[in-house]
Short mmCIF file of C-alpha atoms in Angstrom, two decimals:
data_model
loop_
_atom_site.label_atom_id
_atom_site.label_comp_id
_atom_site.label_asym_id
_atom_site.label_seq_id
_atom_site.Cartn_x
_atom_site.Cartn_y
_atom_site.Cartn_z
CA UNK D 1 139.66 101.64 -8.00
CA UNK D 2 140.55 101.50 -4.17
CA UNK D 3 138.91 99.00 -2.43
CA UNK D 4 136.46 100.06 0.10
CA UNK D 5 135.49 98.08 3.72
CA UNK D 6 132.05 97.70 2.35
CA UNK D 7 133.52 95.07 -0.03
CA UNK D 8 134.64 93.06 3.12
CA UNK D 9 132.68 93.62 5.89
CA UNK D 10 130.33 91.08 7.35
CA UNK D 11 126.38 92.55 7.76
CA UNK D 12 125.02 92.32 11.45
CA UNK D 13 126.75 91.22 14.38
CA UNK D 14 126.65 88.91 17.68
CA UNK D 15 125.75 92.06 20.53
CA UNK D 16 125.24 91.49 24.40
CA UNK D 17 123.84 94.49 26.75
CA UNK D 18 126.47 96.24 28.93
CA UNK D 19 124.83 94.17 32.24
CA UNK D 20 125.63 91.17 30.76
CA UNK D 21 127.92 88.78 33.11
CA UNK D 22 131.67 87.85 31.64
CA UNK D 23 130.44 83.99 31.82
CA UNK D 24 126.91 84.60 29.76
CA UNK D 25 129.42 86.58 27.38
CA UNK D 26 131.63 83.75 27.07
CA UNK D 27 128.87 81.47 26.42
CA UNK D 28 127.62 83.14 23.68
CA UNK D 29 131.09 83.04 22.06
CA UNK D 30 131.49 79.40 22.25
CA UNK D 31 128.48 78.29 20.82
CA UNK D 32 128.36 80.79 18.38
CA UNK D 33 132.08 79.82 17.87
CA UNK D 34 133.19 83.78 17.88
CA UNK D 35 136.31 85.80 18.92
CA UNK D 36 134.53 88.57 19.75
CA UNK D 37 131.23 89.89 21.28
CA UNK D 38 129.76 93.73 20.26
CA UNK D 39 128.40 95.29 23.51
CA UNK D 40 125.48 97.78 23.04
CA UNK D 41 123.58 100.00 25.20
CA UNK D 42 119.83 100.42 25.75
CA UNK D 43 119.22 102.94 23.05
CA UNK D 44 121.11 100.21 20.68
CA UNK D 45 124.22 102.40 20.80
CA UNK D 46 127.24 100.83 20.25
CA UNK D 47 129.67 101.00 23.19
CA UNK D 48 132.41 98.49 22.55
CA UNK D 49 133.80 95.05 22.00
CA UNK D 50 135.38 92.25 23.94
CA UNK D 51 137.09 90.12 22.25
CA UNK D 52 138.74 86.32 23.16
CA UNK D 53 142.32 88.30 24.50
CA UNK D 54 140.08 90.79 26.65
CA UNK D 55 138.19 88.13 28.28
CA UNK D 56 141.31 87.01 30.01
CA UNK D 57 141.28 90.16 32.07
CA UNK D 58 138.24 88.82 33.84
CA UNK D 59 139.96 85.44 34.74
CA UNK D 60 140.38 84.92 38.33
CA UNK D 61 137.18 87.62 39.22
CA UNK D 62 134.19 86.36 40.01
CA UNK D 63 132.75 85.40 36.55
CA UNK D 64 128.72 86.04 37.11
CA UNK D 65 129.46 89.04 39.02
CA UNK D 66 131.56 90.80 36.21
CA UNK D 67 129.77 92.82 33.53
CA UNK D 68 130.34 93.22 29.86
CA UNK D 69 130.92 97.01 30.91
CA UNK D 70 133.71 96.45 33.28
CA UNK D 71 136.39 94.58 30.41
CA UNK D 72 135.02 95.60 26.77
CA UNK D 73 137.08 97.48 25.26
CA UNK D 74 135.49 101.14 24.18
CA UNK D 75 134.57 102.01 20.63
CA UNK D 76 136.76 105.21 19.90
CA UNK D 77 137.58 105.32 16.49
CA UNK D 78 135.00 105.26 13.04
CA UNK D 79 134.92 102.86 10.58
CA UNK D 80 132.37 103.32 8.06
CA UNK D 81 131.55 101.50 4.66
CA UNK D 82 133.19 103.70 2.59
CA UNK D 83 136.67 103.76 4.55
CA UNK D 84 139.41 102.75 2.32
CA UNK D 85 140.22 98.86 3.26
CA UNK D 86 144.06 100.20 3.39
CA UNK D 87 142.98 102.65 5.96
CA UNK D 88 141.46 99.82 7.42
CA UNK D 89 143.95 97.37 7.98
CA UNK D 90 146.35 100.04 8.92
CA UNK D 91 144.15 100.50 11.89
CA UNK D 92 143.69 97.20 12.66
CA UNK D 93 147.75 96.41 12.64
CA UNK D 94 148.53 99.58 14.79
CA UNK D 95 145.85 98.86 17.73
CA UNK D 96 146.07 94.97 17.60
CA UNK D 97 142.16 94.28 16.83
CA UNK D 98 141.05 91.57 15.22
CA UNK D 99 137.72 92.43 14.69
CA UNK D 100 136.66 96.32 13.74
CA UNK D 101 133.15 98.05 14.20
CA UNK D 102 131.62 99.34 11.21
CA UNK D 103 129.06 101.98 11.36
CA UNK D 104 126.55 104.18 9.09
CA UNK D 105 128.26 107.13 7.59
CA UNK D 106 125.83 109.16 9.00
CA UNK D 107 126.93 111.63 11.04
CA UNK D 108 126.53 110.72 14.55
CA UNK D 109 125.38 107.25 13.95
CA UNK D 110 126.37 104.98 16.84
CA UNK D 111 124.45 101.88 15.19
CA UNK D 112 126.58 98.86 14.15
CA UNK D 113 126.41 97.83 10.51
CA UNK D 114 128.43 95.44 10.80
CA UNK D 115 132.22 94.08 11.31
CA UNK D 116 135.00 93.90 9.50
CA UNK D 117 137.05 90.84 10.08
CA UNK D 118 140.82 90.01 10.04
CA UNK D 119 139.93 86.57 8.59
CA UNK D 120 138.17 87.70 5.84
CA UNK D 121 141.31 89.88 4.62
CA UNK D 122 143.66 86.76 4.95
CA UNK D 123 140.47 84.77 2.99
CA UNK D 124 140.54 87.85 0.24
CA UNK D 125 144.80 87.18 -0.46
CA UNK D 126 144.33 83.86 -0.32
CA UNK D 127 141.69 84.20 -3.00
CA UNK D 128 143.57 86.66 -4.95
CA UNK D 129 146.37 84.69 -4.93
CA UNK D 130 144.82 81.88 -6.83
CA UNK D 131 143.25 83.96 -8.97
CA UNK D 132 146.78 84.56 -10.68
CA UNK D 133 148.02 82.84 -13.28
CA UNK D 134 151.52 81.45 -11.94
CA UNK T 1 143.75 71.63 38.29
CA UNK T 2 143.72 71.93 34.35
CA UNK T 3 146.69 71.99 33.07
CA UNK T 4 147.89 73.81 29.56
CA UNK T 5 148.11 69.88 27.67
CA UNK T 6 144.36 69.63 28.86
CA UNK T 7 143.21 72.86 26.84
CA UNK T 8 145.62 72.79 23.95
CA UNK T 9 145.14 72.45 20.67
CA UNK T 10 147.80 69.45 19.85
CA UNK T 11 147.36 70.57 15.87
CA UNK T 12 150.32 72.68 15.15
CA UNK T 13 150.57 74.03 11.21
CA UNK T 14 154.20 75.06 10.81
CA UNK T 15 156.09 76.10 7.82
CA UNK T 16 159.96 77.21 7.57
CA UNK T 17 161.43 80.28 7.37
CA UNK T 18 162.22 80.38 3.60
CA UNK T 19 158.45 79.85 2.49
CA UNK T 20 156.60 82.33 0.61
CA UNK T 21 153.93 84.27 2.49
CA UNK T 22 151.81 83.15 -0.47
CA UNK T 23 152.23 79.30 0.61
CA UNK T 24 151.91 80.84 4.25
CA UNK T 25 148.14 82.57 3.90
CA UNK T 26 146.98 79.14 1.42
CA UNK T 27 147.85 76.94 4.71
CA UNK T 28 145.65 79.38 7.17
CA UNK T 29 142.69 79.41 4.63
CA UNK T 30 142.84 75.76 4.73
CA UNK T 31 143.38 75.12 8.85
CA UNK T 32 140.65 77.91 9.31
CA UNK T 33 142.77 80.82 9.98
CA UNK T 34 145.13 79.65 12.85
CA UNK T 35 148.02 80.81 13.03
CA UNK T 36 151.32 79.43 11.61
CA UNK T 37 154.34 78.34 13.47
CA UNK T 38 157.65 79.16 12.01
CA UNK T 39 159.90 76.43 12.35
CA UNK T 40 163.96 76.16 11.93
CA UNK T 41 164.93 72.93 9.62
CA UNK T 42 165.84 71.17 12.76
CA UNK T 43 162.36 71.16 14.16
CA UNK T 44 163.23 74.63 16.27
CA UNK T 45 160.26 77.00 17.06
CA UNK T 46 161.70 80.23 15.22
CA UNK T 47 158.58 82.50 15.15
CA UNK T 48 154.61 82.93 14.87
CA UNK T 49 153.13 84.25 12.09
CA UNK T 50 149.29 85.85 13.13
CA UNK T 51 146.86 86.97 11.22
CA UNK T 52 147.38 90.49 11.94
CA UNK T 53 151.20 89.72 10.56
CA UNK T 54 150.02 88.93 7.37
CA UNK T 55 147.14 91.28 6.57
CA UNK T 56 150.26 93.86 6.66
CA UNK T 57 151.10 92.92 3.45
CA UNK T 58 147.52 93.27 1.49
CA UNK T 59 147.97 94.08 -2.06
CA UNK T 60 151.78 93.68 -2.16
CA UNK T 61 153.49 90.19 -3.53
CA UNK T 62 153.40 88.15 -1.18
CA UNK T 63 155.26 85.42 -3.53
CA UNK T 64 158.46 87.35 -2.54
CA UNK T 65 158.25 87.83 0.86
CA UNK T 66 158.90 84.96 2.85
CA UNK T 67 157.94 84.27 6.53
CA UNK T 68 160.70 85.01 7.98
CA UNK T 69 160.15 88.90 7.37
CA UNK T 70 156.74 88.74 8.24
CA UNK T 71 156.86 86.36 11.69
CA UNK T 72 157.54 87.51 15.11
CA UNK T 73 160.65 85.64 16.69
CA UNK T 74 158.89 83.68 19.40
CA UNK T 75 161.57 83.17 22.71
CA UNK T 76 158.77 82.31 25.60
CA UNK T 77 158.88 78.64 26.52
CA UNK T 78 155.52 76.91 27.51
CA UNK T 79 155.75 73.55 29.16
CA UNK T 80 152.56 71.34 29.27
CA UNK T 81 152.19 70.23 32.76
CA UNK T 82 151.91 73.98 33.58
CA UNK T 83 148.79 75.25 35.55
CA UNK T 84 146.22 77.11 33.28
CA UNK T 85 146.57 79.97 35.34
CA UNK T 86 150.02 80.50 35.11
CA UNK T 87 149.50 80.43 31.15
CA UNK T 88 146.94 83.10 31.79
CA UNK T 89 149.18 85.24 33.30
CA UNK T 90 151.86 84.81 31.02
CA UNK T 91 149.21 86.08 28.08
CA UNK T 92 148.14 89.07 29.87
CA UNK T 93 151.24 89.84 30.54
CA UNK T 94 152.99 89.49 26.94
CA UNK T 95 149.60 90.32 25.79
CA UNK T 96 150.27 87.29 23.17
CA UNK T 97 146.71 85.77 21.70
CA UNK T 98 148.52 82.32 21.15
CA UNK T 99 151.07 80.34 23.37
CA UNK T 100 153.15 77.75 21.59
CA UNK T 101 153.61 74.82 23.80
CA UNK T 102 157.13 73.34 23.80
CA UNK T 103 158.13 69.88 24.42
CA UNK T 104 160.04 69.31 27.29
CA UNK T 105 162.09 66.24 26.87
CA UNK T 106 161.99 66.31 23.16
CA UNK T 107 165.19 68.06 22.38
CA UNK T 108 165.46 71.80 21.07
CA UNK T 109 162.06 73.31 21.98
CA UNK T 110 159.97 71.18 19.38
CA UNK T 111 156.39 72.38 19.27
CA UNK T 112 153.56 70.21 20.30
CA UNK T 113 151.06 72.48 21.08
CA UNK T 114 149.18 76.07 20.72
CA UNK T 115 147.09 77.54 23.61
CA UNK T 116 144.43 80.13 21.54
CA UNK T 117 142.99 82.76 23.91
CA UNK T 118 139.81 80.86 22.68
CA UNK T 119 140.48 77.54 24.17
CA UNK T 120 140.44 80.30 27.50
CA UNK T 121 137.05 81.53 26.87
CA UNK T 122 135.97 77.93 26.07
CA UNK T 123 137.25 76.75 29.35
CA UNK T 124 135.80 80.15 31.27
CA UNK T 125 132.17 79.51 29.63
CA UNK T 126 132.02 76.11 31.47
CA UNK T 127 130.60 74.26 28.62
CA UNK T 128 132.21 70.78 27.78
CA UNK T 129 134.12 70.36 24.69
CA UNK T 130 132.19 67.97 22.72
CA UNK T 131 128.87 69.15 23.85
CA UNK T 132 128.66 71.82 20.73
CA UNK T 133 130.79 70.06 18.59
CA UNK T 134 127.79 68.79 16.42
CA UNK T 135 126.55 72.34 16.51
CA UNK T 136 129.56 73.71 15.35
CA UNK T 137 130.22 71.04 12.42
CA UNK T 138 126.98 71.79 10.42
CA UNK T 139 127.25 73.51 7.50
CA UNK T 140 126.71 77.13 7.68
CA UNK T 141 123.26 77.82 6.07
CA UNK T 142 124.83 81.11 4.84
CA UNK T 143 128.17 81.26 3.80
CA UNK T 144 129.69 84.19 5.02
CA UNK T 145 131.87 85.29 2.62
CA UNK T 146 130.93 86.75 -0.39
CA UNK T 147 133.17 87.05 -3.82
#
């Protein structure tokens, strides 16, 4: 059967508001020990992610003066639970991310499920790996 | 001024060109998911293989490809004493999420470093490295990944 992101993905995430400064963001990805941060909207919309290599576009601005808005990176594509992982990691590879957005399958839904990381794929060969007899 | 040496993480995990990507994804599950620097017998940097490299190759064998198909040749050349901010740049630019650091005097570019675009975000957040160390060390209450 082809394996489906739901399989994979993590449930929840670690979100900050789109007003939130570049330095609050970057605390809440060290002690959280993150790569990434979801940004939502007031409605609990998702409107991106900023991850550790889109944080170094801030560097050099003022840091408490920067918002989330101004550097995340904007959620354009859909990933939902029941893409195929392939389709997946296909998208990841092309666009560079390390960490994708999964939301409902429900048309219209801008509410994060959850994320699908690339560690957990690279945990999943591993595993599969030593799950063969050699 | 911070330098790159100040930031770095001095724990390189290397393996040679001729390994299997098998042996390759076993050493980041172990070193949690860092990436893996490709070196040439005679201590050479020859490549980086990311994460994003590897998950490429999900569902194929990965016992027959080795890393040499799967790195990405790896030319830049990072010396230690640099300023941050000149690494900083150099990231943007290349748009590269890890820096190897070279040494200098040590012959043929012989790795002794890697600059994560974490250790960045680490030093941008202002908090001290050590201060959430204990924090970070616990045991996760749930483990995150699920069979």
């Amino acid at each position: 059967m082809e394996e489906r992101v739901m399989r994979l993905m993590q449930k929840g995430s670690l979100a900050c508001s789109e007003d939130t400064s570049i330095r609050d963001v970057a605390q809440i990805m060290v002690v959280n020990s993150t790569h990434y941060c979801t940004v939502m909207n007031q409605n609990h919309e998702v409107m991106g992610i900023i991850s550790a290599r889109s944080i170094l576009k801030a560097f050099g601005r003022d840091l408490d003066q920067t918002k989330a808005k101004d550097i995340l990176v904007p959620y354009t594509f859909t990933i939902t639970p029941s893409t195929p992982l392939k389709e997946a990691i296909q998208l990841m590879d092309k666009r560079k991310i390390e960490h994708l957005i999964v939301v409902s399958d429900r048309p219209g839904s801008k509410a994060i499920l959850g994320l699908l990381h690339v560690e957990d794929i690279v945990d999943r060969m591993a595993r599969d790996e030593e799950r063969q007899p050699s | 001024m911070m330098r790159v040496c100040d930031l770095m993480d001095r724990d390189v995990i290397f393996c040679y060109p001729d390994d299997s990507v098998k042996d390759v994804v076993r050493m980041m599950k172990a070193n949690q998911f860092r990436p893996v620097v490709v070196v040439h017998e005679s201590g050479e940097v020859w490549g980086i293989v990311t994460r994003l490299a590897v998950i490429r190759f999900y569902g194929e064998d990965l016992e027959q490809t080795r890393a040499e198909d799967v790195m990405r040749p790896y030319r830049i050349e990072v010396d230690p004493q640099w300023p941050i901010e000149k690494a900083i740049e150099l990231m943007k630019r290349t748009k590269y999420e890890h820096l190897i650091i070279v040494d200098p005097h040590a012959g043929p570019r012989r790795p002794i470093g890697i600059l994560c675009s974490f250790d960045i975000v680490h030093y941008m957040s202002g908090i001290e490295t050590g201060h959430y160390e204990q924090i970070l060390k616990m045991p996760q209450a749930w483990p995150t990944s699920s069979p």
